[in-house]
Tab-separated table of N, CA and C in Angstrom:
chain	number	residue	atom	x	y	z
A	75	MET	N	37.539	-42.505	156.181
A	75	MET	CA	38.450	-43.429	155.715
A	75	MET	C	39.630	-42.831	154.550
A	76	ASN	N	40.447	-43.726	155.020
A	76	ASN	CA	41.422	-43.063	153.897
A	76	ASN	C	41.727	-44.346	152.661
A	77	ILE	N	41.726	-43.997	151.659
A	77	ILE	CA	41.705	-45.458	150.524
A	77	ILE	C	42.604	-44.405	149.324
A	78	GLU	N	43.696	-45.368	148.854
A	78	GLU	CA	44.198	-44.766	148.037
A	78	GLU	C	44.481	-46.451	146.913
A	79	ILE	N	44.103	-46.457	145.786
A	79	ILE	CA	44.470	-46.995	145.006
A	79	ILE	C	45.692	-46.883	143.803
A	80	LYS	N	46.661	-47.535	143.755
A	80	LYS	CA	48.049	-47.334	143.314
A	80	LYS	C	48.944	-48.568	142.602
A	81	LYS	N	49.388	-48.213	141.161
A	81	LYS	CA	50.266	-49.346	140.799
A	81	LYS	C	51.186	-49.930	141.652
A	82	VAL	N	51.461	-51.010	141.964
A	82	VAL	CA	52.389	-51.640	142.947
A	82	VAL	C	53.477	-52.611	142.110
A	83	GLU	N	54.517	-52.710	142.622
A	83	GLU	CA	55.437	-54.114	142.343
A	83	GLU	C	54.864	-55.462	142.803
A	84	VAL	N	55.078	-56.051	141.788
A	84	VAL	CA	54.867	-57.623	141.810
A	84	VAL	C	55.388	-57.794	143.658
A	85	ALA	N	56.415	-57.827	143.488
A	85	ALA	CA	56.983	-58.415	144.799
A	85	ALA	C	56.212	-57.702	146.290
A	86	GLU	N	55.609	-57.138	146.059
A	86	GLU	CA	54.670	-55.886	147.194
A	86	GLU	C	53.257	-57.045	147.029
A	87	ILE	N	53.133	-57.923	146.358
A	87	ILE	CA	51.324	-58.292	146.511
A	87	ILE	C	51.579	-60.090	146.379
A	88	LEU	N	53.197	-60.325	146.118
A	88	LEU	CA	53.052	-62.039	146.809
A	88	LEU	C	52.271	-62.621	148.098
A	89	GLU	N	52.714	-61.700	149.096
A	89	GLU	CA	52.302	-61.883	150.244
A	89	GLU	C	51.008	-62.626	150.626
A	90	ILE	N	49.922	-61.421	149.627
A	90	ILE	CA	48.724	-61.471	149.901
A	90	ILE	C	47.908	-62.273	149.042
A	91	ARG	N	48.577	-62.394	148.081
A	91	ARG	CA	48.016	-63.649	146.833
A	91	ARG	C	48.262	-65.253	148.169
A	92	HIS	N	49.588	-65.402	148.274
A	92	HIS	CA	49.609	-66.584	148.919
A	92	HIS	C	48.958	-66.842	150.431
A	93	GLN	N	48.815	-66.026	151.184
A	93	GLN	CA	47.967	-65.939	152.418
A	93	GLN	C	46.205	-66.122	151.757
A	94	VAL	N	45.584	-65.131	151.122
A	94	VAL	CA	44.131	-65.387	150.599
A	94	VAL	C	43.859	-66.335	149.618
A	95	LEU	N	45.180	-66.433	149.019
A	95	LEU	CA	44.579	-67.424	147.777
A	95	LEU	C	45.090	-68.916	148.180
A	96	TRP	N	46.247	-69.361	148.154
A	96	TRP	CA	46.700	-70.474	147.940
A	96	TRP	C	47.672	-70.878	149.225
A	97	PRO	N	47.269	-70.291	150.904
A	97	PRO	CA	47.842	-70.698	151.799
A	97	PRO	C	48.881	-72.063	151.967
A	98	ASP	N	47.921	-72.901	151.767
A	98	ASP	CA	48.613	-74.223	151.727
A	98	ASP	C	49.418	-74.904	150.644
A	99	GLN	N	49.563	-73.934	149.480
A	99	GLN	CA	51.024	-73.829	148.790
A	99	GLN	C	51.755	-73.183	148.840
A	100	PRO	N	53.075	-73.687	148.123
A	100	PRO	CA	54.403	-72.951	148.809
A	100	PRO	C	54.417	-71.448	147.675
A	101	LEU	N	54.885	-70.470	148.543
A	101	LEU	CA	54.920	-68.911	147.703
A	101	LEU	C	54.858	-68.952	146.281
A	102	GLU	N	55.776	-70.219	146.020
A	102	GLU	CA	56.447	-69.982	143.980
A	102	GLU	C	54.828	-69.749	143.370
A	103	PHE	N	54.221	-70.817	143.840
A	103	PHE	CA	52.782	-71.859	143.518
A	103	PHE	C	52.094	-70.301	142.941
A	104	VAL	N	51.778	-68.974	143.998
A	104	VAL	CA	51.351	-67.940	143.454
A	104	VAL	C	51.741	-67.076	142.101
A	105	LYS	N	52.773	-67.333	141.731
A	105	LYS	CA	53.954	-66.622	140.867
A	105	LYS	C	53.004	-66.953	139.603
A	106	VAL	N	52.731	-66.421	138.500
A	106	VAL	CA	52.437	-65.980	137.201
A	106	VAL	C	53.622	-65.801	135.770
A	107	ALA	N	53.613	-66.666	135.216
A	107	ALA	CA	54.958	-66.914	134.247
A	107	ALA	C	54.729	-65.246	133.831
A	108	GLU	N	53.301	-64.630	133.707
A	108	GLU	CA	53.192	-62.985	133.172
A	108	GLU	C	53.469	-62.132	133.841
A	109	ASP	N	53.497	-62.254	135.560
A	109	ASP	CA	53.708	-61.359	136.052
A	109	ASP	C	54.575	-60.274	135.895
A	110	GLU	N	55.756	-60.699	135.419
A	110	GLU	CA	56.693	-59.343	134.806
A	110	GLU	C	56.129	-58.287	133.953
A	111	SER	N	55.486	-58.552	132.921
A	111	SER	CA	54.596	-58.044	131.924
A	111	SER	C	53.027	-57.143	132.095
A	112	GLY	N	52.620	-58.024	133.661
A	112	GLY	CA	51.662	-57.363	133.792
A	112	GLY	C	51.467	-56.157	134.810
A	113	VAL	N	50.464	-55.215	134.583
A	113	VAL	CA	49.717	-54.057	135.611
A	113	VAL	C	49.503	-54.498	137.106
A	114	HIS	N	49.937	-53.934	138.024
A	114	HIS	CA	49.618	-55.158	139.547
A	114	HIS	C	49.043	-53.315	139.974
A	115	PHE	N	47.945	-53.312	140.438
A	115	PHE	CA	47.191	-52.365	141.503
A	115	PHE	C	46.866	-52.716	143.125
A	116	GLY	N	47.223	-51.885	143.800
A	116	GLY	CA	46.956	-52.522	145.268
A	116	GLY	C	46.208	-51.254	145.548
A	117	LEU	N	44.773	-51.598	146.607
A	117	LEU	CA	44.291	-50.890	147.518
A	117	LEU	C	44.985	-50.571	148.786
A	118	PHE	N	45.335	-49.435	149.424
A	118	PHE	CA	46.002	-49.246	150.647
A	118	PHE	C	44.570	-48.692	151.295
A	119	TYR	N	44.361	-49.188	152.808
A	119	TYR	CA	43.546	-48.461	153.755
A	119	TYR	C	44.585	-47.874	154.731
A	120	GLU	N	44.252	-46.705	155.111
A	120	GLU	CA	45.051	-45.934	155.941
A	120	GLU	C	46.824	-47.022	155.964
A	121	ALA	N	47.223	-46.752	154.514
A	121	ALA	CA	48.317	-46.466	154.060
A	121	ALA	C	49.128	-48.330	154.084
A	122	ASN	N	47.891	-49.079	154.490
A	122	ASN	CA	48.390	-50.448	154.694
A	122	ASN	C	47.950	-51.309	153.515
A	123	LEU	N	48.829	-51.463	152.629
A	123	LEU	CA	48.066	-52.808	151.455
A	123	LEU	C	47.048	-53.565	151.784
A	124	VAL	N	45.888	-53.711	151.490
A	124	VAL	CA	44.856	-54.730	151.735
A	124	VAL	C	44.288	-55.562	150.946
A	125	SER	N	44.298	-55.016	149.591
A	125	SER	CA	43.789	-55.777	148.588
A	125	SER	C	44.666	-56.011	147.060
A	126	ILE	N	44.592	-56.701	146.216
A	126	ILE	CA	45.684	-56.641	144.961
A	126	ILE	C	44.534	-57.227	143.759
A	127	ILE	N	45.164	-56.989	142.896
A	127	ILE	CA	44.770	-57.071	141.590
A	127	ILE	C	45.910	-56.961	140.708
A	128	SER	N	46.065	-58.238	139.546
A	128	SER	CA	47.338	-58.272	138.547
A	128	SER	C	46.534	-57.933	137.364
A	129	LEU	N	46.687	-57.334	136.544
A	129	LEU	CA	46.012	-57.470	135.703
A	129	LEU	C	46.923	-57.647	133.714
A	130	PHE	N	46.424	-58.590	132.769
A	130	PHE	CA	47.486	-58.736	132.015
A	130	PHE	C	46.441	-58.371	130.344
A	131	ALA	N	47.001	-57.724	129.429
A	131	ALA	CA	46.691	-57.386	128.141
A	131	ALA	C	46.444	-58.342	127.277
A	132	ASP	N	45.833	-58.700	126.026
A	132	ASP	CA	45.490	-59.646	125.013
A	132	ASP	C	44.845	-58.541	123.904
A	133	GLU	N	45.514	-57.526	122.912
A	133	GLU	CA	44.727	-57.030	122.326
A	133	GLU	C	43.978	-55.924	122.985
A	134	ASP	N	42.252	-56.066	122.356
A	134	ASP	CA	41.572	-55.057	123.311
A	134	ASP	C	40.575	-55.932	124.529
A	135	ARG	N	41.460	-57.053	124.839
A	135	ARG	CA	40.902	-57.917	125.832
A	135	ARG	C	42.024	-57.614	127.235
A	136	LEU	N	40.989	-57.731	128.070
A	136	LEU	CA	41.978	-57.478	129.733
A	136	LEU	C	42.014	-58.466	130.663
A	137	ARG	N	42.836	-59.171	131.003
A	137	ARG	CA	42.009	-60.373	131.554
A	137	ARG	C	42.919	-59.947	133.427
A	138	PHE	N	42.156	-59.989	134.282
A	138	PHE	CA	42.863	-60.234	135.739
A	138	PHE	C	42.904	-61.293	136.790
A	139	ARG	N	44.189	-61.090	137.365
A	139	ARG	CA	44.133	-62.411	137.808
A	139	ARG	C	44.810	-61.968	139.423
A	140	LYS	N	44.642	-63.242	140.297
A	140	LYS	CA	45.235	-63.559	141.418
A	140	LYS	C	44.907	-61.733	142.726
A	141	PHE	N	43.442	-61.582	142.454
A	141	PHE	CA	42.263	-60.790	142.925
A	141	PHE	C	42.423	-60.986	144.688
A	142	ALA	N	42.760	-60.450	145.109
A	142	ALA	CA	42.537	-61.153	146.750
A	142	ALA	C	42.519	-59.840	147.734
A	143	THR	N	41.932	-60.188	149.084
A	143	THR	CA	42.050	-59.139	150.012
A	143	THR	C	42.098	-59.844	150.754
A	144	LEU	N	43.017	-59.634	151.896
A	144	LEU	CA	43.555	-59.909	152.767
A	144	LEU	C	41.949	-60.219	153.914
A	145	HIS	N	42.430	-61.603	154.801
A	145	HIS	CA	40.908	-61.576	155.127
A	145	HIS	C	40.267	-60.749	156.130
A	146	ALA	N	41.039	-59.993	156.833
A	146	ALA	CA	40.360	-59.294	157.917
A	146	ALA	C	39.839	-58.226	157.049
A	147	TRP	N	39.910	-58.107	156.144
A	147	TRP	CA	39.694	-56.883	155.647
A	147	TRP	C	38.084	-57.299	154.440
A	148	GLN	N	38.158	-58.276	154.359
A	148	GLN	CA	37.131	-58.869	153.453
A	148	GLN	C	35.732	-58.124	153.926
A	149	ASN	N	34.544	-58.173	152.874
A	149	ASN	CA	33.185	-58.007	153.036
A	149	ASN	C	32.916	-56.445	153.436
A	150	LYS	N	33.834	-55.608	153.379
A	150	LYS	CA	33.777	-54.287	153.960
A	150	LYS	C	33.950	-53.432	152.728
A	151	GLY	N	33.440	-53.911	151.559
A	151	GLY	CA	33.521	-53.379	150.260
A	151	GLY	C	34.618	-52.375	149.596
A	152	LEU	N	35.754	-52.906	149.825
A	152	LEU	CA	37.393	-52.551	149.118
A	152	LEU	C	37.241	-53.553	148.178
A	153	GLY	N	37.232	-54.933	148.291
A	153	GLY	CA	37.598	-55.469	147.236
A	153	GLY	C	36.622	-54.580	145.970
A	154	SER	N	35.237	-55.013	146.204
A	154	SER	CA	34.851	-54.450	145.039
A	154	SER	C	34.827	-52.585	144.699
A	155	GLN	N	35.569	-51.663	145.971
A	155	GLN	CA	35.996	-50.379	144.945
A	155	GLN	C	37.171	-50.734	144.301
A	156	LEU	N	38.313	-51.694	144.392
A	156	LEU	CA	39.190	-52.224	143.748
A	156	LEU	C	38.807	-52.056	142.242
A	157	LEU	N	38.073	-53.839	141.994
A	157	LEU	CA	37.488	-54.085	141.170
A	157	LEU	C	36.632	-53.249	140.072
A	158	ARG	N	36.013	-51.851	141.282
A	158	ARG	CA	35.189	-50.905	140.149
A	158	ARG	C	36.439	-49.712	139.339
A	159	PHE	N	37.430	-49.784	140.127
A	159	PHE	CA	38.575	-48.794	139.413
A	159	PHE	C	38.966	-49.627	138.460
A	160	VAL	N	39.420	-50.748	138.227
A	160	VAL	CA	40.043	-51.683	137.396
A	160	VAL	C	38.663	-51.412	136.194
A	161	ILE	N	37.845	-51.778	136.413
A	161	ILE	CA	36.763	-51.682	135.516
A	161	ILE	C	36.402	-50.103	134.624
A	162	ASN	N	37.176	-49.530	135.517
A	162	ASN	CA	36.523	-47.695	134.735
A	162	ASN	C	37.634	-47.765	133.751
A	163	ASP	N	39.128	-47.814	134.526
A	163	ASP	CA	40.419	-47.815	134.022
A	163	ASP	C	40.766	-48.624	132.629
A	164	ALA	N	39.862	-50.357	133.034
A	164	ALA	CA	40.059	-50.417	131.238
A	164	ALA	C	39.367	-49.642	129.936
A	165	ARG	N	38.248	-49.527	130.910
A	165	ARG	CA	37.093	-48.699	129.560
A	165	ARG	C	37.902	-47.335	129.656
A	166	ASP	N	38.289	-46.178	130.096
A	166	ASP	CA	39.544	-45.163	129.481
A	166	ASP	C	40.298	-45.506	128.612
A	167	LYS	N	40.491	-46.851	129.004
A	167	LYS	CA	41.927	-47.020	128.071
A	167	LYS	C	41.477	-47.979	126.822
A	168	GLY	N	40.421	-47.941	126.739
A	168	GLY	CA	39.837	-48.756	124.869
A	168	GLY	C	39.594	-50.191	125.367
A	169	TYR	N	40.099	-50.806	126.312
A	169	TYR	CA	39.572	-52.252	126.405
A	169	TYR	C	38.397	-52.432	125.945
A	170	LYS	N	37.957	-53.485	125.562
A	170	LYS	CA	36.219	-54.249	125.155
A	170	LYS	C	35.835	-55.178	126.407
A	171	GLU	N	36.585	-55.928	126.421
A	171	GLU	CA	36.177	-56.704	127.974
A	171	GLU	C	37.400	-57.218	128.611
A	172	LEU	N	36.427	-57.402	130.016
A	172	LEU	CA	37.362	-57.765	130.776
A	172	LEU	C	37.253	-58.934	131.335
A	173	TRP	N	37.756	-59.601	131.987
A	173	TRP	CA	37.758	-61.206	132.321
A	173	TRP	C	38.456	-61.713	133.365
A	174	CYS	N	38.188	-63.170	133.436
A	174	CYS	CA	38.804	-63.344	134.956
A	174	CYS	C	38.422	-65.505	134.681
A	175	ASP	N	39.309	-65.895	135.440
A	175	ASP	CA	38.708	-67.651	135.864
A	175	ASP	C	38.509	-67.234	137.168
A	176	ALA	N	36.888	-66.891	137.629
A	176	ALA	CA	36.471	-67.060	138.737
A	176	ALA	C	36.827	-68.088	139.689
A	177	ARG	N	36.536	-68.106	141.383
A	177	ARG	CA	36.429	-69.609	141.784
A	177	ARG	C	35.154	-69.002	142.339
A	178	SER	N	34.022	-70.500	142.279
A	178	SER	CA	32.737	-70.984	141.777
A	178	SER	C	32.198	-69.585	143.358
A	179	THR	N	32.704	-69.834	144.389
A	179	THR	CA	32.543	-69.638	145.897
A	179	THR	C	32.323	-67.667	145.600
A	180	ALA	N	33.055	-67.077	144.561
A	180	ALA	CA	33.438	-65.555	144.105
A	180	ALA	C	32.387	-65.051	142.624
A	181	SER	N	31.412	-66.203	142.610
A	181	SER	CA	30.717	-65.992	141.568
A	181	SER	C	29.714	-64.960	141.507
A	182	ASN	N	29.119	-65.199	142.396
A	182	ASN	CA	28.091	-63.848	143.027
A	182	ASN	C	28.418	-62.239	142.718
A	183	PHE	N	29.723	-62.350	143.401
A	183	PHE	CA	30.506	-60.929	143.730
A	183	PHE	C	30.644	-60.929	142.237
A	184	TYR	N	31.260	-61.204	141.411
A	184	TYR	CA	31.364	-60.685	139.806
A	184	TYR	C	30.114	-60.446	139.341
A	185	LYS	N	29.083	-61.707	139.515
A	185	LYS	CA	28.103	-61.083	138.651
A	185	LYS	C	27.446	-59.848	139.344
A	186	LYS	N	27.643	-59.767	140.208
A	186	LYS	CA	26.786	-58.060	140.799
A	186	LYS	C	27.671	-56.993	140.555
A	187	HIS	N	29.027	-57.079	139.762
A	187	HIS	CA	29.635	-56.235	139.549
A	187	HIS	C	29.463	-56.077	137.917
A	188	GLY	N	28.958	-57.395	137.089
A	188	GLY	CA	27.915	-57.237	136.163
A	188	GLY	C	28.910	-58.669	134.986
A	189	PHE	N	29.500	-59.161	135.654
A	189	PHE	CA	30.593	-60.183	135.095
A	189	PHE	C	29.482	-61.262	134.950
A	190	GLU	N	29.606	-61.994	133.628
A	190	GLU	CA	28.707	-63.204	133.206
A	190	GLU	C	29.727	-64.214	133.097
A	191	LYS	N	29.096	-65.287	133.248
A	191	LYS	CA	30.004	-67.098	133.148
A	191	LYS	C	29.963	-67.245	131.651
A	192	PHE	N	30.829	-67.912	131.376
A	192	PHE	CA	30.783	-68.638	129.912
A	192	PHE	C	31.600	-69.741	129.796
A	193	GLY	N	31.504	-70.642	129.602
A	193	GLY	CA	32.142	-71.700	129.485
A	193	GLY	C	31.913	-72.631	130.215
A	194	GLU	N	32.296	-73.842	130.255
A	194	GLU	CA	32.145	-74.983	131.528
A	194	GLU	C	32.812	-74.753	132.655
A	195	PRO	N	32.361	-75.063	133.974
A	195	PRO	CA	33.440	-75.219	135.157
A	195	PRO	C	34.499	-76.374	135.044
A	196	PHE	N	35.803	-75.757	135.914
A	196	PHE	CA	36.857	-76.182	135.656
A	196	PHE	C	37.704	-75.997	136.728
A	197	PHE	N	38.360	-77.403	136.928
A	197	PHE	CA	39.230	-77.408	138.221
A	197	PHE	C	40.466	-77.077	138.706
A	198	LYS	N	41.206	-76.048	139.730
A	198	LYS	CA	42.683	-75.745	139.512
A	198	LYS	C	42.764	-76.767	140.953
A	199	LYS	N	43.637	-77.415	141.256
A	199	LYS	CA	43.631	-78.455	142.380
A	199	LYS	C	41.999	-78.745	142.727
A	200	ASP	N	41.908	-78.615	143.415
A	200	ASP	CA	40.379	-79.245	144.253
A	200	ASP	C	39.516	-78.042	144.345
A	201	ILE	N	39.674	-76.854	143.675
A	201	ILE	CA	38.529	-76.117	143.966
A	201	ILE	C	38.277	-75.300	142.116
A	202	GLU	N	36.636	-75.080	142.180
A	202	GLU	CA	36.116	-75.419	140.585
A	202	GLU	C	36.000	-73.592	140.854
A	203	TYR	N	36.631	-73.197	139.428
A	203	TYR	CA	36.622	-72.127	138.754
A	203	TYR	C	35.379	-71.901	137.925
A	204	TYR	N	34.788	-70.814	137.393
A	204	TYR	CA	34.509	-70.361	135.606
A	204	TYR	C	34.803	-69.442	135.270
A	205	LYS	N	35.195	-69.046	133.900
A	205	LYS	CA	35.462	-68.423	133.443
A	205	LYS	C	34.338	-67.293	133.323
A	206	MET	N	34.346	-65.870	133.522
A	206	MET	CA	33.595	-64.817	133.529
A	206	MET	C	34.341	-63.598	133.131
A	207	SER	N	33.173	-62.827	132.119
A	207	SER	CA	33.738	-61.776	131.657
A	207	SER	C	32.465	-60.465	131.628
A	208	MET	N	33.008	-59.182	131.212
A	208	MET	CA	31.869	-58.588	131.095
A	208	MET	C	32.602	-57.581	129.999
A	209	SER	N	31.448	-56.941	129.026
A	209	SER	CA	31.424	-56.231	127.755
A	209	SER	C	32.224	-54.657	128.443
A	210	LEU	N	33.292	-53.538	127.940
A	210	LEU	CA	33.420	-52.669	128.540
A	210	LEU	C	32.915	-51.761	127.197
């Protein structure tokens, strides 16, 4: 299995964000204002980009957004590999906390990786989310 995780440009990840997270919205919907200042990683399987994540620092806290794995590649451990990479990288760089807005349907995935819910559930469009974080 040939897997590589590396930094990518935001333009490389927009289509995966769109396909996986908000396929019923226009492509512009998956862009975030901070994209240009963020750090974006992609997981490549056999040289194909299949999983992506975007990171945004706020002092000693690191937020990830728009974490997505192409449907055909889900449930194969690739997203877990990318998330573990991000956790270790954040720890190595001295961040104290890693957090995200997690879809409630993905909350068990994040719990499995050491994240805990905080705050009340909220909605984006018709999708329920929780804030989840882990101490590094």
